Short mmCIF file of C-alpha atoms (C1' of nucleotides) in Angstrom, two decimals:
data_model
loop_
_atom_site.label_atom_id
_atom_site.label_comp_id
_atom_site.label_asym_id
_atom_site.label_seq_id
_atom_site.Cartn_x
_atom_site.Cartn_y
_atom_site.Cartn_z
CA UNK S 1044 122.03 50.08 98.63
CA UNK S 1045 124.46 52.18 96.64
CA UNK S 1046 121.70 54.66 95.97
CA UNK S 1047 120.40 54.48 99.48
CA UNK S 1048 123.64 55.59 101.08
CA UNK S 1049 123.48 58.99 99.43
CA UNK S 1050 120.02 59.57 100.68
CA UNK S 1051 119.79 58.48 104.24
CA UNK S 1052 120.91 61.31 106.46
CA UNK S 1053 123.00 63.77 104.51
CA UNK S 1054 121.90 67.14 105.82
CA UNK S 1055 122.75 69.06 102.68
CA UNK S 1056 121.11 72.42 102.26
CA UNK S 1057 119.40 71.06 99.21
CA UNK S 1058 119.41 67.65 100.85
CA UNK S 1059 120.70 66.02 97.69
CA UNK S 1060 122.80 67.68 95.05
CA UNK S 1061 121.62 65.44 92.25
CA UNK S 1062 118.23 63.97 91.73
CA UNK S 1063 119.03 60.34 92.44
CA UNK S 1064 116.71 59.24 95.17
CA UNK S 1065 115.27 61.71 97.58
CA UNK S 1066 112.99 61.10 100.49
CA UNK S 1067 109.54 62.62 100.11
CA UNK S 1068 109.92 64.53 103.36
CA UNK S 1069 113.12 66.10 102.07
CA UNK S 1070 111.59 66.99 98.75
CA UNK S 1071 108.72 68.69 100.47
CA UNK S 1072 110.96 70.55 102.88
CA UNK S 1073 113.36 71.72 100.20
CA UNK S 1074 110.67 72.88 97.82
CA UNK S 1075 108.74 74.74 100.50
CA UNK S 1076 111.92 76.46 101.56
CA UNK S 1077 112.97 77.28 98.03
CA UNK S 1078 109.60 78.67 97.05
CA UNK S 1079 109.29 80.83 100.14
CA UNK S 1080 112.81 82.10 99.69
CA UNK S 1081 112.37 83.31 96.13
CA UNK S 1082 108.86 84.52 96.93
CA UNK S 1083 110.28 86.70 99.67
CA UNK S 1084 112.75 88.21 97.26
CA UNK S 1085 110.21 88.90 94.54
CA UNK S 1086 107.46 90.18 96.82
CA UNK S 1087 109.97 92.62 98.32
CA UNK S 1088 111.08 93.86 94.92
CA UNK S 1089 107.75 94.15 93.16
CA UNK S 1090 105.04 94.02 95.81
CA UNK S 1091 102.16 91.59 96.06
CA UNK S 1092 100.29 92.41 92.88
CA UNK S 1093 103.47 92.98 90.92
CA UNK S 1094 104.70 89.48 91.62
CA UNK S 1095 103.33 86.65 89.49
CA UNK S 1096 103.25 82.98 90.36
CA UNK S 1097 104.97 82.31 87.06
CA UNK S 1098 107.87 84.55 88.06
CA UNK S 1099 108.19 82.80 91.41
CA UNK S 1100 108.09 79.41 89.71
CA UNK S 1101 110.69 80.46 87.18
CA UNK S 1102 113.05 81.78 89.88
CA UNK S 1103 112.58 78.59 91.84
CA UNK S 1104 113.17 76.43 88.76
CA UNK S 1105 109.81 74.77 89.08
CA UNK S 1106 106.74 74.67 86.86
CA UNK S 1107 103.98 77.03 87.94
CA UNK S 1108 101.57 74.22 88.74
CA UNK S 1109 104.11 72.81 91.15
CA UNK S 1110 104.21 76.01 93.16
CA UNK S 1111 100.43 75.89 93.42
CA UNK S 1112 100.69 72.31 94.58
CA UNK S 1113 102.58 73.46 97.68
CA UNK S 1114 100.65 76.67 98.24
CA UNK S 1115 97.03 76.55 97.26
CA UNK S 1116 96.98 80.17 96.12
CA UNK S 1117 99.17 83.22 95.69
CA UNK S 1118 97.52 84.76 98.71
CA UNK S 1119 98.33 81.71 100.82
CA UNK S 1120 101.97 81.90 99.80
CA UNK S 1121 102.13 85.59 100.54
CA UNK S 1122 100.54 85.10 103.94
CA UNK S 1123 103.01 82.34 104.74
CA UNK S 1124 105.90 84.65 103.92
CA UNK S 1125 104.31 87.49 105.89
CA UNK S 1126 103.62 85.48 109.00
CA UNK S 1127 107.13 84.12 108.99
CA UNK S 1128 108.43 87.67 108.78
CA UNK S 1129 106.22 88.92 111.59
CA UNK S 1130 107.89 86.48 113.95
CA UNK S 1131 111.35 87.56 112.83
CA UNK S 1132 110.40 91.21 112.97
CA UNK S 1133 109.09 91.03 116.55
CA UNK S 1134 111.85 88.75 117.70
CA UNK S 1135 114.12 91.19 119.53
CA UNK S 1136 111.43 93.18 121.26
CA UNK S 1137 110.82 90.85 124.18
CA UNK S 1138 114.52 90.69 124.89
CA UNK S 1139 114.04 94.05 126.57
CA UNK S 1140 112.94 93.53 130.18
CA UNK S 1141 112.20 95.79 133.10
CA UNK S 1142 115.14 94.61 135.15
CA UNK S 1143 117.69 95.36 132.46
CA UNK S 1144 119.11 98.84 132.36
CA UNK S 1145 117.72 100.75 129.36
CA UNK S 1146 121.24 101.66 128.35
CA UNK S 1147 122.05 98.04 127.58
CA UNK S 1148 118.61 96.92 126.49
CA UNK S 1149 117.97 99.74 124.05
CA UNK S 1150 121.46 99.60 122.61
CA UNK S 1151 121.14 95.87 122.07
CA UNK S 1152 117.73 96.25 120.46
CA UNK S 1153 119.01 98.86 118.03
CA UNK S 1154 122.03 96.69 117.15
CA UNK S 1155 119.88 93.62 116.52
CA UNK S 1156 117.29 95.51 114.54
CA UNK S 1157 119.82 97.15 112.25
CA UNK S 1158 121.58 93.83 111.78
CA UNK S 1159 118.24 92.41 110.73
CA UNK S 1160 117.72 95.22 108.24
CA UNK S 1161 121.16 94.48 106.87
CA UNK S 1162 120.95 90.69 106.77
CA UNK S 1163 117.42 90.20 105.57
CA UNK S 1164 116.28 93.42 103.94
CA UNK S 1165 113.73 91.62 101.80
CA UNK S 1166 111.67 90.36 104.67
CA UNK S 1167 111.80 93.75 106.33
CA UNK S 1168 110.65 95.39 103.13
CA UNK S 1169 107.69 93.08 102.69
CA UNK S 1170 106.63 93.74 106.22
CA UNK S 1171 106.97 97.50 105.80
CA UNK S 1172 105.04 97.46 102.53
CA UNK S 1173 102.25 95.50 104.13
CA UNK S 1174 101.96 98.02 106.95
CA UNK S 1175 102.14 100.85 104.46
CA UNK S 1176 99.21 99.60 102.45
CA UNK S 1177 97.04 99.21 105.50
CA UNK S 1178 97.91 95.60 106.33
CA UNK S 1179 95.12 93.98 104.28
CA UNK S 1180 96.55 90.50 104.87
CA UNK S 1181 97.94 90.98 108.35
CA UNK S 1182 95.33 93.00 110.18
CA UNK S 1183 94.35 90.20 112.49
CA UNK S 1184 97.88 89.35 113.60
CA UNK S 1185 98.65 93.03 114.11
CA UNK S 1186 95.64 93.47 116.33
CA UNK S 1187 96.62 90.52 118.48
CA UNK S 1188 100.27 89.51 118.42
CA UNK S 1189 101.91 92.82 117.59
CA UNK S 1190 99.54 94.82 119.77
CA UNK S 1191 100.33 92.58 122.72
CA UNK S 1192 104.06 92.90 122.13
CA UNK S 1193 103.69 96.64 121.69
CA UNK S 1194 101.90 97.06 124.99
CA UNK S 1195 104.27 94.89 126.96
CA UNK S 1196 107.27 96.74 125.57
CA UNK S 1197 105.66 100.08 126.41
CA UNK S 1198 105.18 98.75 129.93
CA UNK S 1199 108.89 97.97 130.14
CA UNK S 1200 109.61 101.56 129.16
CA UNK S 1201 107.20 102.79 131.83
CA UNK S 1202 108.92 100.64 134.41
CA UNK S 1203 112.25 102.17 133.48
CA UNK S 1204 110.72 105.62 133.84
CA UNK S 1205 109.26 104.71 137.24
CA UNK S 1206 112.71 103.57 138.34
CA UNK S 1207 114.01 106.90 137.08
CA UNK S 1208 116.39 105.12 134.76
CA UNK S 1209 115.12 107.33 132.00
CA UNK S 1210 113.19 110.56 131.56
CA UNK S 1211 109.40 110.44 131.31
CA UNK S 1212 109.00 110.27 127.55
CA UNK S 1213 106.10 108.75 125.63
CA UNK S 1214 106.73 104.99 125.42
CA UNK S 1215 104.53 104.59 122.35
CA UNK S 1216 106.25 107.24 120.31
CA UNK S 1217 109.69 106.11 121.40
CA UNK S 1218 108.87 102.68 120.07
CA UNK S 1219 107.67 104.18 116.80
CA UNK S 1220 110.96 105.99 116.44
CA UNK S 1221 112.95 102.85 117.21
CA UNK S 1222 110.97 100.89 114.63
CA UNK S 1223 111.12 103.46 111.89
CA UNK S 1224 114.71 104.59 112.26
CA UNK S 1225 116.09 101.06 112.28
CA UNK S 1226 113.70 99.84 109.60
CA UNK S 1227 114.95 102.62 107.35
CA UNK S 1228 118.22 100.79 106.86
CA UNK S 1229 116.33 98.04 105.10
CA UNK S 1230 113.82 100.15 103.19
CA UNK S 1231 116.23 102.81 102.04
CA UNK S 1232 119.22 100.54 101.54
CA UNK S 1233 119.29 100.89 97.77
CA UNK S 1234 118.75 104.62 97.78
CA UNK S 1235 121.02 105.34 100.70
CA UNK S 1236 123.85 103.93 98.68
CA UNK S 1237 122.97 106.17 95.73
CA UNK S 1238 122.94 109.21 97.99
CA UNK S 1239 126.24 108.27 99.58
CA UNK S 1240 128.04 107.44 96.33
CA UNK S 1241 128.45 103.73 96.92
CA UNK S 1242 127.33 100.63 95.17
CA UNK S 1243 125.95 99.41 98.48
CA UNK S 1244 126.06 100.26 102.15
CA UNK S 1245 129.04 98.68 103.90
CA UNK S 1246 129.57 97.59 107.47
CA UNK S 1247 130.80 100.99 108.59
CA UNK S 1248 127.57 102.59 107.38
CA UNK S 1249 125.46 100.26 109.48
CA UNK S 1250 127.82 100.89 112.39
CA UNK S 1251 127.37 104.63 111.98
CA UNK S 1252 123.62 104.18 111.91
CA UNK S 1253 123.71 102.15 115.10
CA UNK S 1254 125.88 104.73 116.77
CA UNK S 1255 123.71 107.68 115.79
CA UNK S 1256 120.40 106.11 116.71
CA UNK S 1257 121.77 104.82 120.01
CA UNK S 1258 123.25 108.18 120.85
CA UNK S 1259 120.07 110.08 120.09
CA UNK S 1260 117.86 107.65 121.95
CA UNK S 1261 120.01 107.38 125.04
CA UNK S 1262 120.85 111.06 125.34
CA UNK S 1263 117.32 112.04 124.34
CA UNK S 1264 115.84 109.85 127.05
CA UNK S 1265 118.29 111.07 129.64
CA UNK S 1266 120.10 107.75 129.96
CA UNK S 1267 123.76 107.84 130.83
CA UNK S 1268 125.73 106.29 127.99
CA UNK S 1269 128.36 104.65 130.18
CA UNK L 1394 74.78 135.61 79.24
CA UNK L 1395 73.06 133.83 82.10
CA UNK L 1396 75.14 130.74 81.40
CA UNK L 1397 78.26 132.74 80.72
CA UNK L 1398 78.31 134.45 84.10
CA UNK L 1399 78.73 131.14 85.91
CA UNK L 1400 81.60 130.20 83.71
CA UNK L 1401 83.85 133.14 83.24
CA UNK L 1402 86.18 133.37 86.19
CA UNK L 1403 84.73 131.51 89.09
CA UNK L 1404 87.69 129.82 90.68
CA UNK L 1405 85.74 126.92 92.07
CA UNK L 1406 87.70 123.83 92.94
CA UNK L 1407 85.71 121.97 90.36
CA UNK L 1408 85.37 125.16 88.36
CA UNK L 1409 81.69 124.48 87.68
CA UNK L 1410 79.40 122.56 89.94
CA UNK L 1411 77.04 121.53 87.19
CA UNK L 1412 77.83 120.59 83.63
CA UNK L 1413 76.28 123.57 81.87
CA UNK L 1414 78.99 125.12 79.76
CA UNK L 1415 82.58 124.73 80.71
CA UNK L 1416 85.63 126.16 79.05
CA UNK L 1417 87.94 123.60 77.51
CA UNK L 1418 90.84 124.85 79.57
CA UNK L 1419 88.83 124.31 82.74
CA UNK L 1420 87.68 120.87 81.69
CA UNK L 1421 91.25 119.86 81.09
CA UNK L 1422 92.46 121.32 84.35
CA UNK L 1423 89.70 119.80 86.41
CA UNK L 1424 89.99 116.35 84.90
CA UNK L 1425 93.76 116.26 85.26
CA UNK L 1426 93.42 117.30 88.88
CA UNK L 1427 90.64 114.84 89.59
CA UNK L 1428 92.44 111.92 87.99
CA UNK L 1429 95.70 112.61 89.77
CA UNK L 1430 93.90 113.01 93.06
CA UNK L 1431 92.12 109.68 92.98
CA UNK L 1432 95.18 108.02 91.47
CA UNK L 1433 97.23 109.21 94.43
CA UNK L 1434 94.74 107.67 96.80
CA UNK L 1435 94.54 104.35 95.03
CA UNK L 1436 98.26 103.98 94.34
CA UNK L 1437 98.89 104.61 98.03
CA UNK L 1438 96.37 102.00 99.09
CA UNK L 1439 97.15 99.23 96.65
CA UNK L 1440 100.51 99.98 95.08
CA UNK L 1441 101.33 100.42 91.42
CA UNK L 1442 100.48 96.96 90.11
CA UNK L 1443 97.53 96.60 92.41
CA UNK L 1444 95.87 99.69 91.02
CA UNK L 1445 93.96 99.36 87.76
CA UNK L 1446 93.09 102.11 85.34
CA UNK L 1447 89.49 100.97 85.55
CA UNK L 1448 89.49 101.54 89.30
CA UNK L 1449 90.95 104.99 88.90
CA UNK L 1450 88.41 105.82 86.22
CA UNK L 1451 85.57 104.56 88.35
CA UNK L 1452 86.67 106.60 91.36
CA UNK L 1453 87.03 109.64 89.18
CA UNK L 1454 83.60 109.07 87.60
CA UNK L 1455 85.07 108.88 84.13
CA UNK L 1456 85.21 106.12 81.54
CA UNK L 1457 88.53 104.32 81.40
CA UNK L 1458 89.30 105.53 77.90
CA UNK L 1459 88.99 109.09 79.13
CA UNK L 1460 91.67 108.58 81.72
CA UNK L 1461 93.95 107.25 79.01
CA UNK L 1462 93.13 110.29 76.93
CA UNK L 1463 94.74 112.51 79.55
CA UNK L 1464 97.56 110.18 80.50
CA UNK L 1465 98.88 108.07 77.68
CA UNK L 1466 99.60 105.11 79.94
CA UNK L 1467 99.29 103.91 83.51
CA UNK L 1468 103.03 104.38 83.91
CA UNK L 1469 102.79 107.98 82.73
CA UNK L 1470 100.07 108.70 85.27
CA UNK L 1471 102.03 107.07 88.05
CA UNK L 1472 105.14 109.02 87.16
CA UNK L 1473 103.16 112.26 87.13
CA UNK L 1474 101.88 111.52 90.63
CA UNK L 1475 105.34 110.50 91.79
CA UNK L 1476 107.13 113.56 90.45
CA UNK L 1477 104.55 115.82 91.98
CA UNK L 1478 105.11 114.09 95.32
CA UNK L 1479 108.89 114.35 95.09
CA UNK L 1480 108.60 118.13 94.99
CA UNK L 1481 106.28 118.16 97.99
CA UNK L 1482 108.43 115.66 99.86
CA UNK L 1483 111.64 117.67 99.42
CA UNK L 1484 109.91 120.98 100.02
CA UNK L 1485 110.93 121.71 103.62
CA UNK L 1486 114.52 120.60 103.40
CA UNK L 1487 115.98 123.74 101.86
CA UNK L 1488 114.29 125.84 104.51
CA UNK L 1489 117.15 124.77 106.76
CA UNK L 1490 120.11 127.09 106.25
CA UNK L 1491 123.54 127.44 107.79
CA UNK L 1492 122.82 130.78 109.43
CA UNK L 1493 119.75 129.51 111.26
CA UNK L 1494 120.30 127.95 114.64
CA UNK L 1495 119.77 124.19 114.44
CA UNK L 1496 117.41 124.40 117.38
CA UNK L 1497 114.91 126.38 115.34
CA UNK L 1498 115.65 124.90 111.94
CA UNK L 1499 115.44 121.26 113.01
CA UNK L 1500 112.39 121.81 115.14
CA UNK L 1501 110.65 123.54 112.27
CA UNK L 1502 111.61 120.80 109.81
CA UNK L 1503 110.22 118.11 112.09
CA UNK L 1504 106.99 120.04 112.59
CA UNK L 1505 106.51 120.58 108.87
CA UNK L 1506 107.34 117.01 107.97
CA UNK L 1507 104.96 115.51 110.49
CA UNK L 1508 102.27 117.91 109.38
CA UNK L 1509 102.84 116.66 105.87
CA UNK L 1510 102.54 113.06 106.99
CA UNK L 1511 99.30 113.98 108.70
CA UNK L 1512 97.77 116.10 105.94
CA UNK L 1513 98.77 114.10 102.88
CA UNK L 1514 99.60 110.58 104.00
CA UNK L 1515 98.76 109.13 100.60
CA UNK L 1516 101.47 111.01 98.77
CA UNK L 1517 103.97 110.17 101.47
CA UNK L 1518 103.04 106.52 101.24
CA UNK L 1519 103.45 106.38 97.47
CA UNK L 1520 106.86 107.95 97.78
CA UNK L 1521 107.90 105.54 100.53
CA UNK L 1522 106.68 102.53 98.57
CA UNK L 1523 108.59 103.66 95.52
CA UNK L 1524 111.80 103.94 97.54
CA UNK L 1525 111.10 100.62 99.20
CA UNK L 1526 110.84 98.78 95.90
CA UNK L 1527 114.08 100.21 94.62
CA UNK L 1528 112.67 103.31 92.92
CA UNK L 1529 112.16 101.72 89.49
CA UNK L 1530 110.33 104.79 88.20
CA UNK L 1531 112.18 107.48 90.12
CA UNK L 1532 115.80 106.43 89.97
CA UNK L 1533 116.85 109.29 87.74
CA UNK L 1534 115.26 112.02 89.85
CA UNK L 1535 116.70 110.48 93.00
CA UNK L 1536 120.17 110.49 91.55
CA UNK L 1537 119.93 114.13 90.59
CA UNK L 1538 117.37 116.21 92.47
CA UNK L 1539 117.20 114.34 95.76
CA UNK L 1540 120.93 113.66 95.84
CA UNK L 1541 121.65 117.34 95.37
CA UNK L 1542 119.22 118.30 98.13
CA UNK L 1543 120.66 115.60 100.36
CA UNK L 1544 124.18 116.86 99.95
CA UNK L 1545 123.34 120.50 100.48
CA UNK L 1546 121.40 119.67 103.63
CA UNK L 1547 124.29 117.58 104.92
CA UNK L 1548 126.52 120.59 104.29
CA UNK L 1549 124.22 122.74 106.40
CA UNK L 1550 124.60 120.22 109.22
CA UNK L 1551 128.38 120.30 108.81
CA UNK L 1552 128.33 124.08 109.01
CA UNK L 1553 126.40 123.90 112.25
CA UNK L 1554 128.93 121.45 113.59
CA UNK L 1555 131.81 123.71 112.54
CA UNK L 1556 130.16 126.58 114.39
CA UNK L 1557 129.89 124.25 117.37
CA UNK L 1558 126.15 124.72 117.42
CA UNK L 1559 125.82 120.97 117.57
CA UNK L 1560 127.94 117.92 118.34
CA UNK L 1561 129.89 116.24 115.53
CA UNK L 1562 127.39 113.63 114.47
CA UNK L 1563 127.08 112.04 111.05
CA UNK L 1564 125.00 114.40 108.89
CA UNK L 1565 123.94 111.64 106.51
CA UNK L 1566 122.61 109.35 109.19
CA UNK L 1567 120.94 112.20 111.05
CA UNK L 1568 119.04 113.01 107.88
CA UNK L 1569 118.05 109.36 107.49
CA UNK L 1570 116.66 109.41 111.00
CA UNK L 1571 114.76 112.63 110.39
CA UNK L 1572 113.26 111.23 107.21
CA UNK L 1573 112.30 107.87 108.60
CA UNK L 1574 110.98 108.93 111.98
CA UNK L 1575 108.73 111.64 110.54
CA UNK L 1576 107.69 109.55 107.55
CA UNK L 1577 106.55 106.86 109.96
CA UNK L 1578 103.58 108.98 110.95
CA UNK L 1579 102.27 108.65 107.41
CA UNK L 1580 103.22 105.02 106.76
CA UNK L 1581 102.13 103.62 110.09
CA UNK L 1582 99.13 105.89 110.54
CA UNK L 1583 96.55 103.13 110.17
CA UNK L 1584 98.42 100.66 112.36
CA UNK L 1585 99.47 103.18 114.97
CA UNK L 1586 95.83 103.81 115.67
CA UNK L 1587 95.19 100.09 116.07
CA UNK L 1588 98.07 99.79 118.51
CA UNK L 1589 96.92 102.81 120.49
CA UNK L 1590 93.24 101.82 120.63
CA UNK L 1591 91.90 104.63 118.51
CA UNK L 1592 90.00 104.84 115.26
CA UNK L 1593 92.66 107.25 114.02
CA UNK L 1594 95.54 109.32 115.30
CA UNK L 1595 94.41 112.68 116.64
CA UNK L 1596 96.19 116.00 116.87
CA UNK L 1597 97.68 115.25 120.27
CA UNK L 1598 99.33 112.13 118.88
CA UNK L 1599 101.07 114.09 116.15
CA UNK L 1600 102.04 116.68 118.75
CA UNK L 1601 103.54 113.97 120.93
CA UNK L 1602 105.45 112.63 117.94
CA UNK L 1603 106.82 116.07 117.16
CA UNK L 1604 107.82 116.56 120.76
CA UNK L 1605 109.60 113.22 121.07
CA UNK L 1606 111.50 113.43 117.81
CA UNK L 1607 112.49 117.03 118.47
CA UNK L 1608 113.63 116.19 121.98
CA UNK L 1609 115.70 113.22 120.89
CA UNK L 1610 117.28 115.03 117.97
CA UNK L 1611 118.13 118.22 119.85
CA UNK L 1612 119.37 116.54 123.03
CA UNK L 1613 121.10 113.82 121.03
CA UNK L 1614 122.96 116.36 118.93
CA UNK L 1615 123.89 118.43 121.97
CA UNK L 1616 121.73 121.40 121.01
CA UNK L 1617 120.25 123.45 123.84
CA UNK L 1618 116.49 123.23 123.66
CA UNK L 1619 115.84 126.82 124.77
"C1'" DC V 1260 76.59 129.47 61.62
"C1'" DC V 1261 80.12 126.81 60.17
"C1'" DA V 1262 84.63 124.62 60.22
"C1'" DT V 1263 88.09 123.15 63.31
"C1'" DG V 1264 89.93 120.71 66.92
"C1'" DG V 1265 89.77 119.22 71.64
"C1'" DT V 1266 86.86 115.77 74.39
"C1'" DT V 1267 84.03 111.68 75.36
"C1'" DT V 1268 82.96 106.94 75.03
"C1'" DA V 1269 81.57 102.04 73.72
"C1'" DA V 1270 83.45 98.41 71.67
"C1'" DC V 1271 87.18 95.82 70.97
"C1'" DC V 1272 91.96 93.34 71.28
"C1'" DG V 1273 95.97 90.54 72.43
"C1'" DA V 1274 98.41 89.35 76.48
"C1'" DT V 1275 98.68 87.66 80.82
"C1'" DC V 1276 96.89 86.64 85.13
"C1'" DG V 1277 95.58 83.10 88.99
"C1'" DG V 1278 94.00 78.81 89.20
"C1'" DT V 1279 92.25 73.83 87.67
"C1'" DC V 1280 92.73 69.24 86.05
"C1'" DA V 1281 93.99 64.91 84.58
"C1'" DA V 1282 97.67 62.07 83.33
"C1'" DT V 1283 102.05 60.52 84.70
"C1'" DA V 1284 106.14 59.53 87.42
"C1'" DG V 1285 108.23 58.34 91.52
"C1'" DA V 1286 108.40 57.14 96.54
"C1'" DT V 1287 106.53 54.40 100.42
"C1'" DT V 1288 104.12 50.83 102.68
"C1'" DT V 1289 102.50 46.22 103.02
"C1'" DA O 31 105.67 43.10 93.63
"C1'" DA O 32 101.41 45.11 94.32
"C1'" DA O 33 98.96 48.81 96.12
"C1'" DT O 34 98.85 53.34 97.75
"C1'" DC O 35 100.32 57.75 98.45
"C1'" DT O 36 102.91 62.00 97.05
"C1'" DA O 37 104.99 64.87 93.57
"C1'" DT O 38 105.37 66.67 88.81
"C1'" DT O 39 103.72 68.81 84.78
"C1'" DG O 40 101.57 70.43 80.24
"C1'" DA O 41 97.43 71.84 78.69
"C1'" DC O 42 93.78 74.48 79.50
"C1'" DC O 43 90.20 78.15 81.26
"C1'" DG O 44 87.61 82.32 82.38
"C1'" DA O 45 88.64 86.84 83.98
"C1'" DT O 46 90.84 90.89 83.72
"C1'" DC O 47 94.52 93.70 82.48
"C1'" DG O 48 96.54 97.91 79.77
"C1'" DG O 49 95.82 99.94 75.70
"C1'" DT O 50 93.64 101.11 70.76
"C1'" DT O 51 90.29 102.71 67.60
"C1'" DA O 52 86.80 105.12 65.49
"C1'" DA O 53 82.80 107.53 65.79
"C1'" DA O 54 80.11 110.84 68.15
"C1'" DC O 55 80.06 115.06 70.87
"C1'" DC O 56 80.76 119.80 71.81
"C1'" DA O 57 83.49 124.22 72.91
"C1'" DT O 58 85.79 127.68 70.28
"C1'" DG O 59 87.37 131.18 66.82
"C1'" DG O 60 86.17 133.20 62.62
#
DNA sequence: CCATGGTTTAACCGATCGGTCAATAGATTT
DNA sequence: AAATCTATTGACCGATCGGTTAAACCATGG
């Protein structure tokens, strides 16, 4: 009983600080989480081939064989990380709807996307690297999920144009610019700071990025900023 | 003499179609070129760690040991490719000067940069991947060459602002947007075509990209487009 | 034509990779 | 408490990696 009380329903992040008696379901959950977390970090830093299972295991404080117990192969682990990131990456796109005014919708999208680049740069980097190398592990999802999201967002832009809420610009290329310019704050984060004489980008830098992108997009699309 | 005449000064790309009698200087030049060319392609497709010397050798139709005769290590070859790309990548930036009108200078920069993304996407991808992973092999050059170029270009923007040729926007973040939005047409080239239902992007797509970025930048910075 | 030196190449090497396996330890169910 | 399931782990394996070596090959200058 005295051991049981520590175990029952304490929702610790690691579910149990010391290794007294942990439920199997918690062990599984924690280890999966831990492995995917460090895998995300390492894949972002060194790419797929540059990351070894040993390195992941070491960072996660687990023996290598234990990592392969939870993920049957390196590829499976990488795909798990990737697919998780795809969801996160697409998340804010469907928040833009035809009935919203583009002024608010676009501004909000840019804010959310830059915040994402700031808060989870690793995931963003993995995703970008995957695209860059021709999406060998993600081709299928791109051709279905992302393509669908892409087309529906382009349709929103077309609706705004039809309502004359914005000038008739190419929806596809506008979306490319939104993706790339916001993504840059994740990809270039390390180097931006070098160029700007800082150890790392601070809040005001991300604010300035938001402001500039928003300004260019809204003015460029002929959308009143107020 | 009949063999000599084919050899002397024919500036063929491969300097000699058949392997009759080639000057040592030509052999060296051709092999270096060939190796770096296929290395660029493979590094872009599979990243640094994902590319093997064997694969490079095979693509270049040379034995592996021969590749290592010209480049003492994989890292040396990669750095050679990278440094060559850095020069190309920075090339068009110093064509923008304070006395030019931003309307012409910015438009020209965007055109050149997109053309570069279109004509040599592999080099652009390698460069982007290197930045993405924290520039482990390029840190020094970034901190010197690129930083210098970055600052001088920002100064050009500031001069334009002082002359009231454009609105007072952040030069640093404008440059980030120019880099990322044009670079995207190299990085996303494969996926863009998937999203737009094509086998590959055609000239009109790059034209549309140029037009959109130019429009957004010029209007967003308060620069008259005519 | 010969000596020199740049070029080519197969064979080889230690290290490390992703992945397997079997033995064990611990949790859960009955 | 016994039986069953899940989790942990060290030892191991074949494949492949980047890189070395030494011998043959061949263009070049005298």
